[in-house]
Coordinates of C-alpha atoms and ligand atoms in Angstrom, one line a residue:
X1439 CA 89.4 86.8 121.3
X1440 CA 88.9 83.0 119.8
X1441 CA 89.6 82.9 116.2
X1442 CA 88.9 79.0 116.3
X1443 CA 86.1 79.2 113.8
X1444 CA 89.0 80.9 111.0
X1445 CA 92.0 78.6 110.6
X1446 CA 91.8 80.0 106.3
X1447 CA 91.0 83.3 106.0
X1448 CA 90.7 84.8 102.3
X1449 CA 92.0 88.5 102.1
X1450 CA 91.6 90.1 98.8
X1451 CA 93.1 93.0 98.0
X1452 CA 95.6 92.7 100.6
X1453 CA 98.3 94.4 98.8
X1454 CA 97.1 97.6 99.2
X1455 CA 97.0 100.2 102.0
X1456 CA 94.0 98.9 104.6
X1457 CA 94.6 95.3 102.9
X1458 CA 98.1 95.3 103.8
X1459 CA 97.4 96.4 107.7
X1460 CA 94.9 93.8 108.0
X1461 CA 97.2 91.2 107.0
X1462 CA 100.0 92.5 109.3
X1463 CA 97.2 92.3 112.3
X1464 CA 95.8 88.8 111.0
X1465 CA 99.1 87.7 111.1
X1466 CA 99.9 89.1 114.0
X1467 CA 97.1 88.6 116.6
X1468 CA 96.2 84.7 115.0
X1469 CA 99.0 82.8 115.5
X1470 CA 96.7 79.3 113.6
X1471 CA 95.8 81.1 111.3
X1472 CA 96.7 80.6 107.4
X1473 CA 96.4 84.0 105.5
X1474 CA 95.9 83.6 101.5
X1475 CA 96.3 87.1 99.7
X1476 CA 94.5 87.1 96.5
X1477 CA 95.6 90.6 94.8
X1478 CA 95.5 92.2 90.9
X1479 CA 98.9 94.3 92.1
X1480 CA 97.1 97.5 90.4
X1481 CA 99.1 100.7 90.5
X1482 CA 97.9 100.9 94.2
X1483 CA 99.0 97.2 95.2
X1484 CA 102.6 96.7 96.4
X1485 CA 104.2 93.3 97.5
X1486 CA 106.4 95.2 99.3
X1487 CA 104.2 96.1 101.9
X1488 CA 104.2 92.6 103.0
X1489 CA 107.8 91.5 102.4
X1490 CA 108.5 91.4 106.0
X1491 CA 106.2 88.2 105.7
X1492 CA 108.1 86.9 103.2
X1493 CA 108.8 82.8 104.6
X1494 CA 106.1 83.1 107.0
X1495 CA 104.4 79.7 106.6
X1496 CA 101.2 81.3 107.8
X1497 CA 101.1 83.8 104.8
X1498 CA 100.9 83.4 101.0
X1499 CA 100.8 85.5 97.7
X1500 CA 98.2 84.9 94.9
X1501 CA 98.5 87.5 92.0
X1502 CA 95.1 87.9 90.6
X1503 CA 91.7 89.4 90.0
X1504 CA 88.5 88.5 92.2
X1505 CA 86.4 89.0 88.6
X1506 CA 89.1 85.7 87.7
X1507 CA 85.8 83.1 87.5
X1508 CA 88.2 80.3 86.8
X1509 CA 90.7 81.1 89.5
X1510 CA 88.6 81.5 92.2
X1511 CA 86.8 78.1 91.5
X1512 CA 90.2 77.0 91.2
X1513 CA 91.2 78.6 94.5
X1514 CA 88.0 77.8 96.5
X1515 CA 87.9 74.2 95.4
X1516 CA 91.5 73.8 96.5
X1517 CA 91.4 75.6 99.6
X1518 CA 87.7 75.6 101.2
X1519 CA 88.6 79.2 103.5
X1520 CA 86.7 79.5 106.3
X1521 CA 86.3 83.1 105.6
X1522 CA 86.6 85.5 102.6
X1523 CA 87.7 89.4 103.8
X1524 CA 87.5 92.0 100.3
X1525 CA 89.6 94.5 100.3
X1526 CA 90.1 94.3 96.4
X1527 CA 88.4 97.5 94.9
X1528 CA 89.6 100.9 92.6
X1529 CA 89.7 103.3 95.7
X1530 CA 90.4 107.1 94.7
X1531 CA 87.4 109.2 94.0
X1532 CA 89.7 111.8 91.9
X1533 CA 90.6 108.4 89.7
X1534 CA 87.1 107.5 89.3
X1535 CA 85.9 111.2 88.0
X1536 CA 88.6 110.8 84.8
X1537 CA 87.5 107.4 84.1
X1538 CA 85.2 105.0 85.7
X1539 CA 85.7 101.5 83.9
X1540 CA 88.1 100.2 86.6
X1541 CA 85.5 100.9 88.8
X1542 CA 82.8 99.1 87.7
X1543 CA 85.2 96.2 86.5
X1544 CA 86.8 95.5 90.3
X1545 CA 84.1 97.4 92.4
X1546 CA 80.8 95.6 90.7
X1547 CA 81.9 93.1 88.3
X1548 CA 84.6 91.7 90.3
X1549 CA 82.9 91.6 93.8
X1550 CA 80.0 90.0 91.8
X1551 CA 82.3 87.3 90.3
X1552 CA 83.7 87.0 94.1
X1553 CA 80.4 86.9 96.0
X1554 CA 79.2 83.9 93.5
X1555 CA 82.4 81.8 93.7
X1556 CA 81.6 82.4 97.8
X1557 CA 77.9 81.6 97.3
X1558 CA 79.1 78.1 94.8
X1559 CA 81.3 77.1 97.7
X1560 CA 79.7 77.6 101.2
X1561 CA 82.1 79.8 102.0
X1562 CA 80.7 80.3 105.9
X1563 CA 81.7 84.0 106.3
X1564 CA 82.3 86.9 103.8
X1565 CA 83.2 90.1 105.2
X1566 CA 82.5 93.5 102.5
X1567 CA 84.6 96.5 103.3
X1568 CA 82.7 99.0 102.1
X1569 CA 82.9 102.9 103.4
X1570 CA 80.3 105.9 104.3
X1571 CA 81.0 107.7 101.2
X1572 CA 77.5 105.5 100.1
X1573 CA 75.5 107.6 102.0
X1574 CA 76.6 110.8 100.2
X1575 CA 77.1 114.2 101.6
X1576 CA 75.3 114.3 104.8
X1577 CA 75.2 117.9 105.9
X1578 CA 73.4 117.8 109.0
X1579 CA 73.2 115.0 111.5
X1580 CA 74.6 112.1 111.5
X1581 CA 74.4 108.5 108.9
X1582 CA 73.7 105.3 110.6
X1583 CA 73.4 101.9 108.8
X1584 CA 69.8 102.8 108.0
X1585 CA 70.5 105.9 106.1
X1586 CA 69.6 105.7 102.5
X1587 CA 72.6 105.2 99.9
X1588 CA 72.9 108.2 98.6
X1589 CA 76.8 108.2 96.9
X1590 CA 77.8 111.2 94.7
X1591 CA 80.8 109.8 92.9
X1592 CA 81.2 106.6 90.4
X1593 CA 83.7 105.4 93.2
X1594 CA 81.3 106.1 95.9
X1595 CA 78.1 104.5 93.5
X1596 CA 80.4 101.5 92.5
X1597 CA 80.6 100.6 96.3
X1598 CA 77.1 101.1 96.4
X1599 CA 76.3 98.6 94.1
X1600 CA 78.3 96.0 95.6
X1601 CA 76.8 96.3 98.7
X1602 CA 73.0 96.1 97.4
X1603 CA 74.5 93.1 95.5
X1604 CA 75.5 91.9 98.8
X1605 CA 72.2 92.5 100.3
X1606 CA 70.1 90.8 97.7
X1607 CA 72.5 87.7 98.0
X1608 CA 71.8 87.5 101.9
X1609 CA 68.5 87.9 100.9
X1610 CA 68.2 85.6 98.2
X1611 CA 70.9 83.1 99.1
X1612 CA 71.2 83.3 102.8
X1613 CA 74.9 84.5 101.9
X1614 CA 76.7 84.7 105.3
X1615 CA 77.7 88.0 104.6
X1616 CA 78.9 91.2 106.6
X1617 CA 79.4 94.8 105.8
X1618 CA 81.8 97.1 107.2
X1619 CA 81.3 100.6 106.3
X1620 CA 84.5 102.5 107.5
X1621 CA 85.5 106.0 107.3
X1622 CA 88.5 107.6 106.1
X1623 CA 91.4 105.8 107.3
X1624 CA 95.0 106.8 107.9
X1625 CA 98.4 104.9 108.5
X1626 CA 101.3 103.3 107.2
X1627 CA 101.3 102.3 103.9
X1628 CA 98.4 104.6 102.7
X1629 CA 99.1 105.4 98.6
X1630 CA 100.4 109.0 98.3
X1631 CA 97.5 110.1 95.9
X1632 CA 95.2 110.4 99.0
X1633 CA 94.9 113.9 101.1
X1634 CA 97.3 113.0 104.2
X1635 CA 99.9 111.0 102.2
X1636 CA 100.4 113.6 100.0
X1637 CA 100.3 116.3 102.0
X1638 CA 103.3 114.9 104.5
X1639 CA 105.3 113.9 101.3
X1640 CA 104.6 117.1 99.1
X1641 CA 106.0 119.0 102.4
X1642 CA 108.9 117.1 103.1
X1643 CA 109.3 117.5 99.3
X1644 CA 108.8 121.3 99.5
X1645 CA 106.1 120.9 97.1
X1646 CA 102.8 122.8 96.8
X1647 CA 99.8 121.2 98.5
X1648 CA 96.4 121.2 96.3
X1649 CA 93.4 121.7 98.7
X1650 CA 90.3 121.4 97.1
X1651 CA 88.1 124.7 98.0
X1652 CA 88.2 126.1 100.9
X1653 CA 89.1 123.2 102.7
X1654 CA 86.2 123.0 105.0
X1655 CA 85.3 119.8 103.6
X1656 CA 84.5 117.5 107.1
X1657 CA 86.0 113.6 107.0
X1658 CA 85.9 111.6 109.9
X1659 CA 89.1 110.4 110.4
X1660 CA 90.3 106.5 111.6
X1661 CA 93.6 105.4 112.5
X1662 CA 94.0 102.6 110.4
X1663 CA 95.0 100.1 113.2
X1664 CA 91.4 100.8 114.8
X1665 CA 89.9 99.9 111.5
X1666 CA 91.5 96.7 111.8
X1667 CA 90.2 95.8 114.9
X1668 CA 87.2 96.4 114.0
X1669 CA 87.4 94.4 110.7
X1670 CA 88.6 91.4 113.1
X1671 CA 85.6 92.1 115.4
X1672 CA 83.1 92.0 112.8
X1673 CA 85.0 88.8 111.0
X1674 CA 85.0 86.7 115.0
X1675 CA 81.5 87.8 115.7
X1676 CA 79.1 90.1 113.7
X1677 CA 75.8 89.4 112.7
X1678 CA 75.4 87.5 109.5
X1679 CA 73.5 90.0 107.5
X1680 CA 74.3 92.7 109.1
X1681 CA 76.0 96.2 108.1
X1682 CA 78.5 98.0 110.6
X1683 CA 79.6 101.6 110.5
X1684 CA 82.8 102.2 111.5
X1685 CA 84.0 106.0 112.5
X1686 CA 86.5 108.4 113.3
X1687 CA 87.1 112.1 114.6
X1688 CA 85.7 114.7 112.3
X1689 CA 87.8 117.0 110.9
X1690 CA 88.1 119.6 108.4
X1691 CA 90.9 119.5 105.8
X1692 CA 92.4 122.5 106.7
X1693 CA 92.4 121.0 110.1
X1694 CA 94.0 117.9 109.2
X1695 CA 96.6 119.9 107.4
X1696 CA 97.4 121.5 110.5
X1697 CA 97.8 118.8 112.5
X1698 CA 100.2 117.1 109.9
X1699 CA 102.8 120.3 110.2
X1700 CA 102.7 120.4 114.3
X1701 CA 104.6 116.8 113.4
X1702 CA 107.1 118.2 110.8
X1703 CA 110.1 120.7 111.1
X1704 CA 109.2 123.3 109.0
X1705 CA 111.0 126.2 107.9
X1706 CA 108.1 128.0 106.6
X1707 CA 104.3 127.8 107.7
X1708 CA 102.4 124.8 106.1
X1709 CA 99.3 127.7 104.6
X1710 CA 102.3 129.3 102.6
X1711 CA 102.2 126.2 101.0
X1712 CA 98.9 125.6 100.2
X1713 CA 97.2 126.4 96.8
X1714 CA 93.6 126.1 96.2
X1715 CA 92.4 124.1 93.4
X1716 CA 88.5 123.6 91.6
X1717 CA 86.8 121.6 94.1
X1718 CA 85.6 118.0 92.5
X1719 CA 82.6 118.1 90.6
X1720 CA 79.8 116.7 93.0
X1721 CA 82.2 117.2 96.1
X1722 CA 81.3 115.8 99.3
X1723 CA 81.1 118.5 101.9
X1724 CA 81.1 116.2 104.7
X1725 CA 80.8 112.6 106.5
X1726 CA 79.4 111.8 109.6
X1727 CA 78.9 108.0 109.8
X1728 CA 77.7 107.0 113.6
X1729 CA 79.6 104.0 114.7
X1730 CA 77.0 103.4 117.8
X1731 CA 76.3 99.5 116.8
X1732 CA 79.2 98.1 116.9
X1733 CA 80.0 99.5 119.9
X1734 CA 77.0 98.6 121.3
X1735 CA 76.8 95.1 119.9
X1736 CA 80.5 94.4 119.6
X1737 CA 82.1 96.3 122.6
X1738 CA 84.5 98.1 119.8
X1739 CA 86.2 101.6 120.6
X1740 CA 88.8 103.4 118.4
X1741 CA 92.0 103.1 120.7
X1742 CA 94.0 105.7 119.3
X1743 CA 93.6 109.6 119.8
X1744 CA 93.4 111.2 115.9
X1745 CA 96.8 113.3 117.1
X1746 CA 98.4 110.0 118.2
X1747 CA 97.9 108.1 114.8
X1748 CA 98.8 111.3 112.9
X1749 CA 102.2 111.7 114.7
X1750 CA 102.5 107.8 114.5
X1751 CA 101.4 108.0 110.8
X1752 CA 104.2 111.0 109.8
X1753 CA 106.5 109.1 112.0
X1754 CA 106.0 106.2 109.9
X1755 CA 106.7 108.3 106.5
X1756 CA 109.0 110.3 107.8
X1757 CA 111.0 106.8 108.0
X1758 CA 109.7 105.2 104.8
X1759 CA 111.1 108.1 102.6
X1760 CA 111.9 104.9 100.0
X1761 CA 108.8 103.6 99.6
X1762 CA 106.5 106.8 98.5
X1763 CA 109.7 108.4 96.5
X1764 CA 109.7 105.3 94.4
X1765 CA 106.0 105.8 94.0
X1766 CA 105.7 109.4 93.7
X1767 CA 108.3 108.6 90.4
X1768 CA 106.0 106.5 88.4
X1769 CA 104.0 106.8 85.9
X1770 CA 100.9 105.5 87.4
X1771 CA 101.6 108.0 90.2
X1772 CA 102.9 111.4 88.0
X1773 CA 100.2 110.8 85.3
X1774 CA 97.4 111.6 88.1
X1775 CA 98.5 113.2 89.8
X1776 CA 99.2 116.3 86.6
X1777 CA 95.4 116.0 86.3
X1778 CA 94.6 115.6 90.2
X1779 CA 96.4 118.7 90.7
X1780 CA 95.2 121.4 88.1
X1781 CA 91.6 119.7 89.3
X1782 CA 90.6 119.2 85.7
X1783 CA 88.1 116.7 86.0
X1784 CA 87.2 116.7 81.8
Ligands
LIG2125 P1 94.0 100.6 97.9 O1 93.8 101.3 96.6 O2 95.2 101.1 98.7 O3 94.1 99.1 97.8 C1 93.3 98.3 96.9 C2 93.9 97.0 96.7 O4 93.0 96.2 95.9 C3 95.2 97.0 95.9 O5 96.2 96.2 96.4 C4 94.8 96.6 94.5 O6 95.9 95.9 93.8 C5 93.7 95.6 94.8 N1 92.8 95.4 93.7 C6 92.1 96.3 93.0 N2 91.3 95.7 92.1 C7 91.5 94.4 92.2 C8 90.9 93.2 91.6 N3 90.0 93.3 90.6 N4 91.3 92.0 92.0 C9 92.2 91.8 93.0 N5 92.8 92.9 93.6 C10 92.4 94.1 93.3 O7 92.7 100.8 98.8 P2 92.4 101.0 100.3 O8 92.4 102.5 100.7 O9 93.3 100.1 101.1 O10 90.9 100.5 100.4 C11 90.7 99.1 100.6 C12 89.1 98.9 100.6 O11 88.6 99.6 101.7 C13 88.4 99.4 99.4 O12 87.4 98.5 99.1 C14 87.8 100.7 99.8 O13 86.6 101.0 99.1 C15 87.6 100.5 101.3 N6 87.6 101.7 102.1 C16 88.7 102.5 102.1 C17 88.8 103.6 103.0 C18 90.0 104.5 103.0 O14 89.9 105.5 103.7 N7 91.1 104.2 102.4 C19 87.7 103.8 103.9 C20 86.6 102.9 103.9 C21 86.6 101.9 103.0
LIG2126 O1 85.2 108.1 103.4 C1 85.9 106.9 103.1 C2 86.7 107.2 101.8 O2 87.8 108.0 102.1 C3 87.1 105.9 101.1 O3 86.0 105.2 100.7 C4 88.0 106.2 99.9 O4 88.5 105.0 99.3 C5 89.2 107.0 100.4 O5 90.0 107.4 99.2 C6 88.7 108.3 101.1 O6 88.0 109.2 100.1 P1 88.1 110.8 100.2 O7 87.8 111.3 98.9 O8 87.4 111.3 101.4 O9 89.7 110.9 100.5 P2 90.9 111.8 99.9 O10 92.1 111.6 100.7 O11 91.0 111.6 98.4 O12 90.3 113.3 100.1 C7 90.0 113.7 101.5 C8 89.5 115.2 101.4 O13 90.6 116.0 101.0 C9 88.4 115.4 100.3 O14 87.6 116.5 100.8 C10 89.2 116.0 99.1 C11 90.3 116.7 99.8 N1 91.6 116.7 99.0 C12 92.1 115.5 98.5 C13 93.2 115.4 97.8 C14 93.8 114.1 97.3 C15 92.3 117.9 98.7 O15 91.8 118.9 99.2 N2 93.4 117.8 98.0 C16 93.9 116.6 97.5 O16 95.0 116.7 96.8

């Protein structure tokens, strides 16, 4: 694939867990190509997960926020990207039911702040990663791009918002704009507050594992990597002004759980371990985003089988036992995740 149009590519929010994977494959698979991460290091964001590109000439740190006016005049007059990828958002629905401010702040404010520093510039491509949790719970059928937003949670509304900001600046302004809508991901480097994470680590820990309700909850699940390529697809050659859904494999919770102890040793079975917490308030039974455009329109196909990436993915923490015990052990981490696990949402 050509990637001559994208010599400065813009990732924000690239210290975190998709962030992080799409600056490994930018790096990787672009070999021109200058990669400027522009990143708040919230609890979630972690310089480590791109130390191996530490002295890369190709790759370079900014620590700061995308609602930073000043700094991204300052960044954009210095720079003129060619492209703008954001990543940079409050992610955890659990988070945004205890308090919503952060939210607002990075999800709204800040992609505002981002979107009109693009929009002062000329910026000739901004890619939105956004996700299907705007459609709300969709119990029968399937969503497409044209389903109405219909999001449940202030995370969920929050991305929402950005993306009818979005719209109304392609509108308005003929921003060259794209959104992404992807499903839930899973991989390296994922924060250990999320369902898989957790679940490997507070098993290899011999820890409980909280499932919410009965666990029939329905997610369709993406191997990170795939995610990726579809991110590049849509950066190389989307339609300006268009939104792309991006999809996985559905499974249930309970199933996912299942698959995660067929890759671990365990002494005991994984449902001994299980307790069952409240559900969240306004739960979202189940996703079904239908990724049929940009398959049709971009060729894209997930290449990895959901049991490959989930023994690669437990693989991977099964290896990185350092980097999610260090996490697991702070604050930001043991705070939540008291609340996250007795489910008490007020
Ligand atoms: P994450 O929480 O692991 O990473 C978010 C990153 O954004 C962190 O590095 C954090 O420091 C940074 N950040 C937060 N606020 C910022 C700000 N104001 N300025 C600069 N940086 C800031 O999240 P993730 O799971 O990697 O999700 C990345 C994006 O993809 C989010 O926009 C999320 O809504 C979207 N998404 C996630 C999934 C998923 O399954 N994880 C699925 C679809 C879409
Ligand atoms: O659908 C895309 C979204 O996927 C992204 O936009 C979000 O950023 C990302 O966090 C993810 O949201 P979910 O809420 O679907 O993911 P999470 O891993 O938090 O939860 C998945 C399911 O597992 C959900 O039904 C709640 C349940 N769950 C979660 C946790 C953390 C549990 O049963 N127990 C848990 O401890």
């Amino acid at each position: 694939m050509s990637n001559q149009l994208f010599k400065k590519v813009l990732v924000c929010g690239g210290a975190g867990f998709i962030g992080s994977n799409f600056v490994h494959h930018l790096h990787g698979a672009y070999p021109d190509c200058q990669i400027y991460n522009l990143d708040m290091l919230t609890y979630s964001g972690n310089k480590k997960n791109l130390s191996d590109l530490d002295g890369s000439g190709r790759y370079e740190f900014i620590h700061g926020d995308i609602g930073d006016k000043n700094l991204l005049s300052s960044l954009f007059n210095t720079h003129r990207f060619d492209a703008v990828v954001n990543f940079a958002a409050e992610s955890h629905v659990d988070r945004s039911l205890h308090s919503s401010y952060h939210f607002i702040q990075s999800n709204v404010v800040g992609t505002h702040t981002l979107i009109e520093a693009a929009r002062q510039h000329a910026v000739p491509r901004f890619i939105q990663i956004s996700t299907d949790e705007v459609y709300g719970d969709i119990r029968d059928g399937e969503s497409d791009e044209n389903t109405p937003l219909n999001p449940s949670s202030p995370y969920s509304s929050s991305k929402a918002a950005a993306d009818l900001l979005i719209k109304s600046y392609i509108k308005s302004y003929k921003l060259p704009a794209v959104i992404v809508r992807g499903s839930n991901n899973f991989g390296p480097y994922q924060y250990p507050e999320k369902l898989i994470p957790l679940v490997i680590s507070n098993l290899l820990e011999g820890k409980k594992i909280p499932v919410h309700g009965n666990g029939l909850h329905t997610r369709s699940w993406l191997y990170v990597q795939d995610f990726c390529h579809a991110i590049d697809a849509v950066l190389c050659r989307g339609k300006l002004g268009e939104i792309y859904n991006v999809s996985g494999v559905p499974k249930t919770n309970l199933e996912v759980l299942e698959e995660i102890s067929k890759n671990l040793n365990l002494t005991t079975s994984w449902q001994e371990s299980v307790v069952h917490t409240n559900d969240r308030p306004g739960a979202d039974l189940r996703y079904a985003p239908n990724s049929g455009k940009i398959m049709r329109e971009m060729g894209w196909r997930p290449l990895w089988r959901f049991e490959d990436g989930m023994k690669s993915t437990v693989q991977w923490y099964l290896t990185n036992r350092e980097w999610w015990t260090q996490i697991k052990n702070t604050p930001a981490f043991l705070e939540h995740y008291e609340k996250q696990y007795k489910a008490q949402y007020f």
